[in-house]
CSV table of C-alpha atoms and ligand atoms in Angstrom, one decimal:
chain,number,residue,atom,x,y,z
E,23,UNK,CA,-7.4,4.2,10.1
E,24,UNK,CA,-4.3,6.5,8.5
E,25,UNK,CA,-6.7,7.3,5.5
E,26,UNK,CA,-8.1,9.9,7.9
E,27,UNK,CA,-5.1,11.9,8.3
E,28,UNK,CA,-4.8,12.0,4.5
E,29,UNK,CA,-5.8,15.8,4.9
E,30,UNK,CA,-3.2,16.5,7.4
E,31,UNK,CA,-0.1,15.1,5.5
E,32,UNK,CA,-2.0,16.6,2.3
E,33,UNK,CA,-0.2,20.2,1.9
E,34,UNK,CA,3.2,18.5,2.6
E,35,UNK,CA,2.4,16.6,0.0
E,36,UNK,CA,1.9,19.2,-2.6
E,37,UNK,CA,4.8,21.4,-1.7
E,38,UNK,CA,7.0,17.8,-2.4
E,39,UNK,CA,5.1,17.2,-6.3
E,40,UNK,CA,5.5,20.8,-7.2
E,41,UNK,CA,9.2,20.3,-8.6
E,42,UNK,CA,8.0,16.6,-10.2
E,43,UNK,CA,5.4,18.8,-11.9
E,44,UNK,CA,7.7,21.0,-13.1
E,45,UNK,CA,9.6,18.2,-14.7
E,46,UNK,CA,6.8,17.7,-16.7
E,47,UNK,CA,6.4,14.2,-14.9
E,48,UNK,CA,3.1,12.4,-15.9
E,49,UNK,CA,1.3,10.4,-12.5
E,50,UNK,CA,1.6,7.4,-14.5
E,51,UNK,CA,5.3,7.7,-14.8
E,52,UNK,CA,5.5,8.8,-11.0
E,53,UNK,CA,3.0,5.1,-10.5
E,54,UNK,CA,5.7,3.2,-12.3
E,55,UNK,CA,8.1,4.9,-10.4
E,56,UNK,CA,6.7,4.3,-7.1
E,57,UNK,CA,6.2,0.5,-8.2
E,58,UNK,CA,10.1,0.2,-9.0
E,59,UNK,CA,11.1,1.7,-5.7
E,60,UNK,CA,9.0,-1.3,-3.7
E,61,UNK,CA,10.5,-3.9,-6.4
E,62,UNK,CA,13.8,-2.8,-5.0
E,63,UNK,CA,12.9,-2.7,-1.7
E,64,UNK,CA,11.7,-6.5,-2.4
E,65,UNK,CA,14.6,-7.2,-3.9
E,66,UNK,CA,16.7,-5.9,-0.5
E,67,UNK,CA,14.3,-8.4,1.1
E,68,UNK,CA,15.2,-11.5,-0.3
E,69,UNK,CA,18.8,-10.8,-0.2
E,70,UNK,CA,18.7,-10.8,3.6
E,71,UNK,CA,18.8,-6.4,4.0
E,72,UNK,CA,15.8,-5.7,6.4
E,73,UNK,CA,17.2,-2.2,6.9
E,74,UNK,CA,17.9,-1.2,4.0
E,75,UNK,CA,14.6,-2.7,2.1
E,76,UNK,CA,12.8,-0.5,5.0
E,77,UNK,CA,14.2,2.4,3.9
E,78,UNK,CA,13.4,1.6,-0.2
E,79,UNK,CA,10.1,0.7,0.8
E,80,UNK,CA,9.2,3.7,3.0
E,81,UNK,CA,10.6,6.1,-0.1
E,82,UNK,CA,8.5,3.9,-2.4
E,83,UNK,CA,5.7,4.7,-0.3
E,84,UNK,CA,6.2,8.2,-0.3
E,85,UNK,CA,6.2,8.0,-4.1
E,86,UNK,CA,2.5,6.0,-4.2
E,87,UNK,CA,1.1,9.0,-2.0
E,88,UNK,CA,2.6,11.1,-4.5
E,89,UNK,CA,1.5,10.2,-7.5
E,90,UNK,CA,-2.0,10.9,-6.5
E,91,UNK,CA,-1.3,14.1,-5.4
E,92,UNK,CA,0.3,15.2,-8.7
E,93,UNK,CA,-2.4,14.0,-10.6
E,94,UNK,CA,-4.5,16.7,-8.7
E,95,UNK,CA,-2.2,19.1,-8.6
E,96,UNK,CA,-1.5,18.8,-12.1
E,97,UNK,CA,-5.5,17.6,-13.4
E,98,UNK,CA,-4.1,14.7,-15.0
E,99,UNK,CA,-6.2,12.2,-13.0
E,100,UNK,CA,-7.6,10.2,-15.4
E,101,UNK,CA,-9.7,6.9,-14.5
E,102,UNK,CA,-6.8,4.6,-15.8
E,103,UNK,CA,-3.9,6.4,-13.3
E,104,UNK,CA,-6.7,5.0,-10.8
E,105,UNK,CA,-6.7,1.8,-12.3
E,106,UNK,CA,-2.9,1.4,-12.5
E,107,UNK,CA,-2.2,2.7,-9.1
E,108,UNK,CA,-4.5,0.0,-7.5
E,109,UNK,CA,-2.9,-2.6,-9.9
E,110,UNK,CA,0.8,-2.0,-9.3
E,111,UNK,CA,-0.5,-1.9,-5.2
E,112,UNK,CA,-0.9,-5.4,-5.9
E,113,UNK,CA,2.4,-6.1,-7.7
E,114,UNK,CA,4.1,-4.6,-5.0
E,115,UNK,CA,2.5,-6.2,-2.1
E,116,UNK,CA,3.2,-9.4,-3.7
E,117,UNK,CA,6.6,-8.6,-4.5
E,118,UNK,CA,7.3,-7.5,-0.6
E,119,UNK,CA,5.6,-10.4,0.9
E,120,UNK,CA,7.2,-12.5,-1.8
E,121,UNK,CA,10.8,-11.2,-0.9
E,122,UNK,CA,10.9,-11.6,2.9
E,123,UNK,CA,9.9,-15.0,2.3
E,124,UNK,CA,12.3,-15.8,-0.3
E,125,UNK,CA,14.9,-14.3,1.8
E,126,UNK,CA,13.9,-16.9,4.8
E,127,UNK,CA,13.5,-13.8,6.4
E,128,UNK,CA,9.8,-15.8,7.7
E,129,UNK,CA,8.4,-19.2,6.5
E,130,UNK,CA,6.8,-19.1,3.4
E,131,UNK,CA,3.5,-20.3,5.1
E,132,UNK,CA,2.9,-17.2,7.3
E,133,UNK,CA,3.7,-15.2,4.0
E,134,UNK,CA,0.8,-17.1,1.7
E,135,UNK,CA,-1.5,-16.0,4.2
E,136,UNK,CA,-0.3,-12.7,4.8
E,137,UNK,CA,-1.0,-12.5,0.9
E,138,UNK,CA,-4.0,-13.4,1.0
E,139,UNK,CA,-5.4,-11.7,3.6
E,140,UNK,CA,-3.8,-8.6,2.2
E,141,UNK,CA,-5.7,-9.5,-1.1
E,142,UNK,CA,-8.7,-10.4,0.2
E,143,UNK,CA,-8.9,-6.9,1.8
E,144,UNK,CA,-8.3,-5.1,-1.5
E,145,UNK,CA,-10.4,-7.4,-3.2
E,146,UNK,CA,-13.6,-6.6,-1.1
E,147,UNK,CA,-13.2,-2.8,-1.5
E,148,UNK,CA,-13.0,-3.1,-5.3
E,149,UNK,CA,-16.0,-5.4,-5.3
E,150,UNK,CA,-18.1,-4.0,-2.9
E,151,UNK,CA,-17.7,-0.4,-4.3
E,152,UNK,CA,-18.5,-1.8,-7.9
E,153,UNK,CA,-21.7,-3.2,-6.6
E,154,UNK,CA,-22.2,0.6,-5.4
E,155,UNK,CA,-21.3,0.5,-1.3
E,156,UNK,CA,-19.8,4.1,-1.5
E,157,UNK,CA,-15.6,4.2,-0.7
E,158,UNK,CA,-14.8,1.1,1.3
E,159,UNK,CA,-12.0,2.4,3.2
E,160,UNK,CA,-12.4,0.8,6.6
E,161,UNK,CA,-11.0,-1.9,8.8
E,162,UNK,CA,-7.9,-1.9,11.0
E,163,UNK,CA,-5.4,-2.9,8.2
E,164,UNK,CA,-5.2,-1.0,5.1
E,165,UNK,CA,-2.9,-0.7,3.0
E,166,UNK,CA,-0.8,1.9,4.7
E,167,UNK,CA,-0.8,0.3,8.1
E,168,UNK,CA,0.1,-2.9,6.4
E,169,UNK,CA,3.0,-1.6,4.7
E,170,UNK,CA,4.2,0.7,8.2
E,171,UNK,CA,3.8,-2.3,9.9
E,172,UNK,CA,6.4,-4.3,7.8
E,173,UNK,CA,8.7,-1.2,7.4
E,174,UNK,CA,8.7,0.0,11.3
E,175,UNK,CA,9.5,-3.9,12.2
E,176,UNK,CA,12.2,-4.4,9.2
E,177,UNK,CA,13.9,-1.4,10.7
E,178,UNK,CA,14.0,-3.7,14.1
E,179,UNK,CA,15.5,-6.3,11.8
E,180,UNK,CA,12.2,-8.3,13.0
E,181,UNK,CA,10.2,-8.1,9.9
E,182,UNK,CA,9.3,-11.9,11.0
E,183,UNK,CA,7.3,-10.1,13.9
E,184,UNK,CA,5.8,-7.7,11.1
E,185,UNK,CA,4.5,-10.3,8.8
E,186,UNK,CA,2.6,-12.2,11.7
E,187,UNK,CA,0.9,-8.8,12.3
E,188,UNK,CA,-0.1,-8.4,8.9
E,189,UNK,CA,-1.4,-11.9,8.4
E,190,UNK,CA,-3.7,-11.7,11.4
E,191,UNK,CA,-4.9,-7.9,11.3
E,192,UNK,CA,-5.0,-8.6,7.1
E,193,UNK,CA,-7.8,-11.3,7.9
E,194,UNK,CA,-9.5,-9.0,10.6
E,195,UNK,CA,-9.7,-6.1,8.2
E,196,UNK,CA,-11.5,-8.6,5.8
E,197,UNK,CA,-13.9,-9.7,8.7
E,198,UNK,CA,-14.6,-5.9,9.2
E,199,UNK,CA,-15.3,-5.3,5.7
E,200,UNK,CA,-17.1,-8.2,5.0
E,201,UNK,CA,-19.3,-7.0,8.0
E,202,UNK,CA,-19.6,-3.3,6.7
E,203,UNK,CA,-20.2,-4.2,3.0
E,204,UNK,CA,-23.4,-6.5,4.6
E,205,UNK,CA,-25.2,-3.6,6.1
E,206,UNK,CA,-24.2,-1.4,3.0
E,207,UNK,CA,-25.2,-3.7,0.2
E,208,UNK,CA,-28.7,-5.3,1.9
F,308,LIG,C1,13.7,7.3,3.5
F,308,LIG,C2,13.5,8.7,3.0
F,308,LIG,C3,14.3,9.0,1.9
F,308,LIG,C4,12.1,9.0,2.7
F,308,LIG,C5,11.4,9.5,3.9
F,308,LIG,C6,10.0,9.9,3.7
F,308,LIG,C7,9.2,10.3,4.9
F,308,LIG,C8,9.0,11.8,5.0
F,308,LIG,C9,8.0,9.4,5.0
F,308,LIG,C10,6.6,10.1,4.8
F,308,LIG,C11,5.7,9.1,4.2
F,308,LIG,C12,4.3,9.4,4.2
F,308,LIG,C13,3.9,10.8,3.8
F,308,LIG,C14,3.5,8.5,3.3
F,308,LIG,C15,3.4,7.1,3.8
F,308,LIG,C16,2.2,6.4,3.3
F,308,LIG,C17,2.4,5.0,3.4
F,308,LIG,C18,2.5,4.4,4.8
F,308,LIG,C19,1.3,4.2,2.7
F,308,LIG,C20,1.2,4.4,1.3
F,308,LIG,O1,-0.1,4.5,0.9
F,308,LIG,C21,-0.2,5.1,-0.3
F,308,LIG,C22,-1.4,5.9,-0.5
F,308,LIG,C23,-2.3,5.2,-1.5
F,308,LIG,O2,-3.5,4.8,-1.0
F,308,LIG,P1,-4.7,4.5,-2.0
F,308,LIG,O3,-5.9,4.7,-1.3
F,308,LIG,O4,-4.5,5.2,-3.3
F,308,LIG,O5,-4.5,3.0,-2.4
F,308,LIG,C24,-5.6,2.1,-2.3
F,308,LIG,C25,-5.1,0.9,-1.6
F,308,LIG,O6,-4.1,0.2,-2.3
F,308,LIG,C26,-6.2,0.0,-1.3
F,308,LIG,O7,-5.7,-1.2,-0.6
F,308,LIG,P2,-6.5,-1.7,0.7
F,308,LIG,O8,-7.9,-1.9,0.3
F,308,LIG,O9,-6.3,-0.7,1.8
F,308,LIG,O10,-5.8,-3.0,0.9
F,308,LIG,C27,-6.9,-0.4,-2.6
F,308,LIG,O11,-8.1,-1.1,-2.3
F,308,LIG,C28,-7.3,0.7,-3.4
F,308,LIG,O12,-7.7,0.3,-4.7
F,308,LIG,C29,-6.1,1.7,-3.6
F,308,LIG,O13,-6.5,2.8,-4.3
F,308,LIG,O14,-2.0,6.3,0.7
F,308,LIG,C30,-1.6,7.7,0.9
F,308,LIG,C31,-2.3,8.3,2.1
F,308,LIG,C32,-1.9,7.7,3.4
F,308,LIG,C33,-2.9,6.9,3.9
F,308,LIG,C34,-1.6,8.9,4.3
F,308,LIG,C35,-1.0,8.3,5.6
F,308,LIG,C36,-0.6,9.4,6.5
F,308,LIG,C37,0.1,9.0,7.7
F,308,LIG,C38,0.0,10.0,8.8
F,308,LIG,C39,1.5,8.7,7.3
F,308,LIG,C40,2.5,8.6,8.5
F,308,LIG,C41,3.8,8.2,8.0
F,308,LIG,C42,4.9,8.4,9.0
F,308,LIG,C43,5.2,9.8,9.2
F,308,LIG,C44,6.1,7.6,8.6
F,308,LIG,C45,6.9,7.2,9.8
F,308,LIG,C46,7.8,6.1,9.5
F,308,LIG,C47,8.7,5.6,10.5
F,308,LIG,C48,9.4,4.4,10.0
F,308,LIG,C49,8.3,5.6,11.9
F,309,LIG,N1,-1.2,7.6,-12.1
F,309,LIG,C1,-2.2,8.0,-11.3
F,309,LIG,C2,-2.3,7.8,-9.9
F,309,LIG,C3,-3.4,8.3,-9.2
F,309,LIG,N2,-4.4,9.0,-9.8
F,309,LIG,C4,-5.5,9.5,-9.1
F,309,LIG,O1,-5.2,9.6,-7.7
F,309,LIG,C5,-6.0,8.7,-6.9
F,309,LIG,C6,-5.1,7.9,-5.9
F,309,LIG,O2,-4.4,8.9,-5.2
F,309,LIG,P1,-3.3,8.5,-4.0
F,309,LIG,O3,-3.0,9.8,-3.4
F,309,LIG,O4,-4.1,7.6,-3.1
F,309,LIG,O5,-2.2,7.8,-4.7
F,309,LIG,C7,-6.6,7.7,-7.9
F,309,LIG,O6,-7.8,7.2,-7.5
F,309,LIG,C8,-6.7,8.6,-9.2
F,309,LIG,O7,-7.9,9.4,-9.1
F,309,LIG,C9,-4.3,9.2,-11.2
F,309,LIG,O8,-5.2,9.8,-11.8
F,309,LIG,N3,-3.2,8.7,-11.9
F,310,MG,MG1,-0.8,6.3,-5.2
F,311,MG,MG1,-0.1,2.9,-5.5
């Protein structure tokens, strides 16, 4: 759903990497970077700080839109950045889901299958597009309205609320994808 709007946030984006470019900052480094900022933002999370774990996640997900971008910018995209972005995704939606509920912020039940229907999700695009279904990129969870979703609750303080979201739009994503990768891959 936000994946459309990726062209409209994309100039903003560029004018932000220009002085990370200048730096001489490699995208990987900016990926590792980005996957840091969420492990501190999970960290805030188990020790109780909604608001402030919000706030470290919603900078870390700046970060993940960056790196991206400066690989562009820069032509340093390379087929490992992809790789490694989509692999420390996963780290750090474990690492989030894994922090609320380590910080009884929500019972650890919910979170398993918040995780897994957040997995799932990723899992089907990555598998689908390997068996040649073009970009996968649909359903009404992504990964970016996952991660606003937990960040625009925790700022409530009612991340609980957030997590209950993701764990039933996570699943209905992976009902929409399983449906769209069907007609695809027939
Ligand atoms: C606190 C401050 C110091 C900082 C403030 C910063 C602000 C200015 C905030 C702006 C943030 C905004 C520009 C970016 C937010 C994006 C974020 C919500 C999501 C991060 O997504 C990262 C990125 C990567 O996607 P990618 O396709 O590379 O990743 C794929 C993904 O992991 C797939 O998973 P899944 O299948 O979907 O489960 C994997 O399968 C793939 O393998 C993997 O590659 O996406 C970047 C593009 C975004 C989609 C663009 C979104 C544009 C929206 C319009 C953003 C709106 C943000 C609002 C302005 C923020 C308001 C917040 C407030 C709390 C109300
Ligand atoms: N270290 C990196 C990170 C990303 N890339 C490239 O960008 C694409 C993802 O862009 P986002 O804006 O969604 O983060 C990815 O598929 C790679 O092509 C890279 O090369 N190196
Ligand atoms: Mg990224
Ligand atoms: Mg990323």
């Amino acid at each position: 759903m936000l994946n459309k709007y990726r062209s409209n946030v994309k100039g903003y984006l560029e004018i932000l990497v220009k002085p990370l470019a200048k730096m001489g900052l490699t995208p990987n480094q900016l990926t590792l970077i980005g996957l840091l900022i969420s492990l501190t933002g999970a960290y805030f999370f188990a020790h109780g700080s909604q608001q402030i774990a919000a706030l470290v996640l919603l900078f870390g997900s700046l970060v993940d839109a960056l790196d991206g971008t400066l690989a562009r910018v820069t032509r340093k995209s390379s087929r490992f950045g992809a790789f490694l972005d989509s692999t420390f995704d996963r780290i750090s939606d474990g690492a989030v889901l894994f922090g609320i509920a380590y910080g009884g912020l929500v019972k650890w039940e919910i979170a398993v299958i918040a995780l897994i229907g957040s997995y799932l999700v990723s899992y089907e695009r990555c598998r689908a597009e390997r068996e040649g279904s073009s970009t996968l990129a649909v359903g009404i969870a992504e990964r970016a309205e996952r991660l606003l979703i937990i960040i625009i609750t925790a700022l409530f303080k009612r991340v609980d609320i957030g997590v209950y979201i993701v764990a039933v739009l996570a699943w209905i994503t992976a009902f929409q994808r399983l449906r769209e990768a069907k007609k695809r891959l027939s």
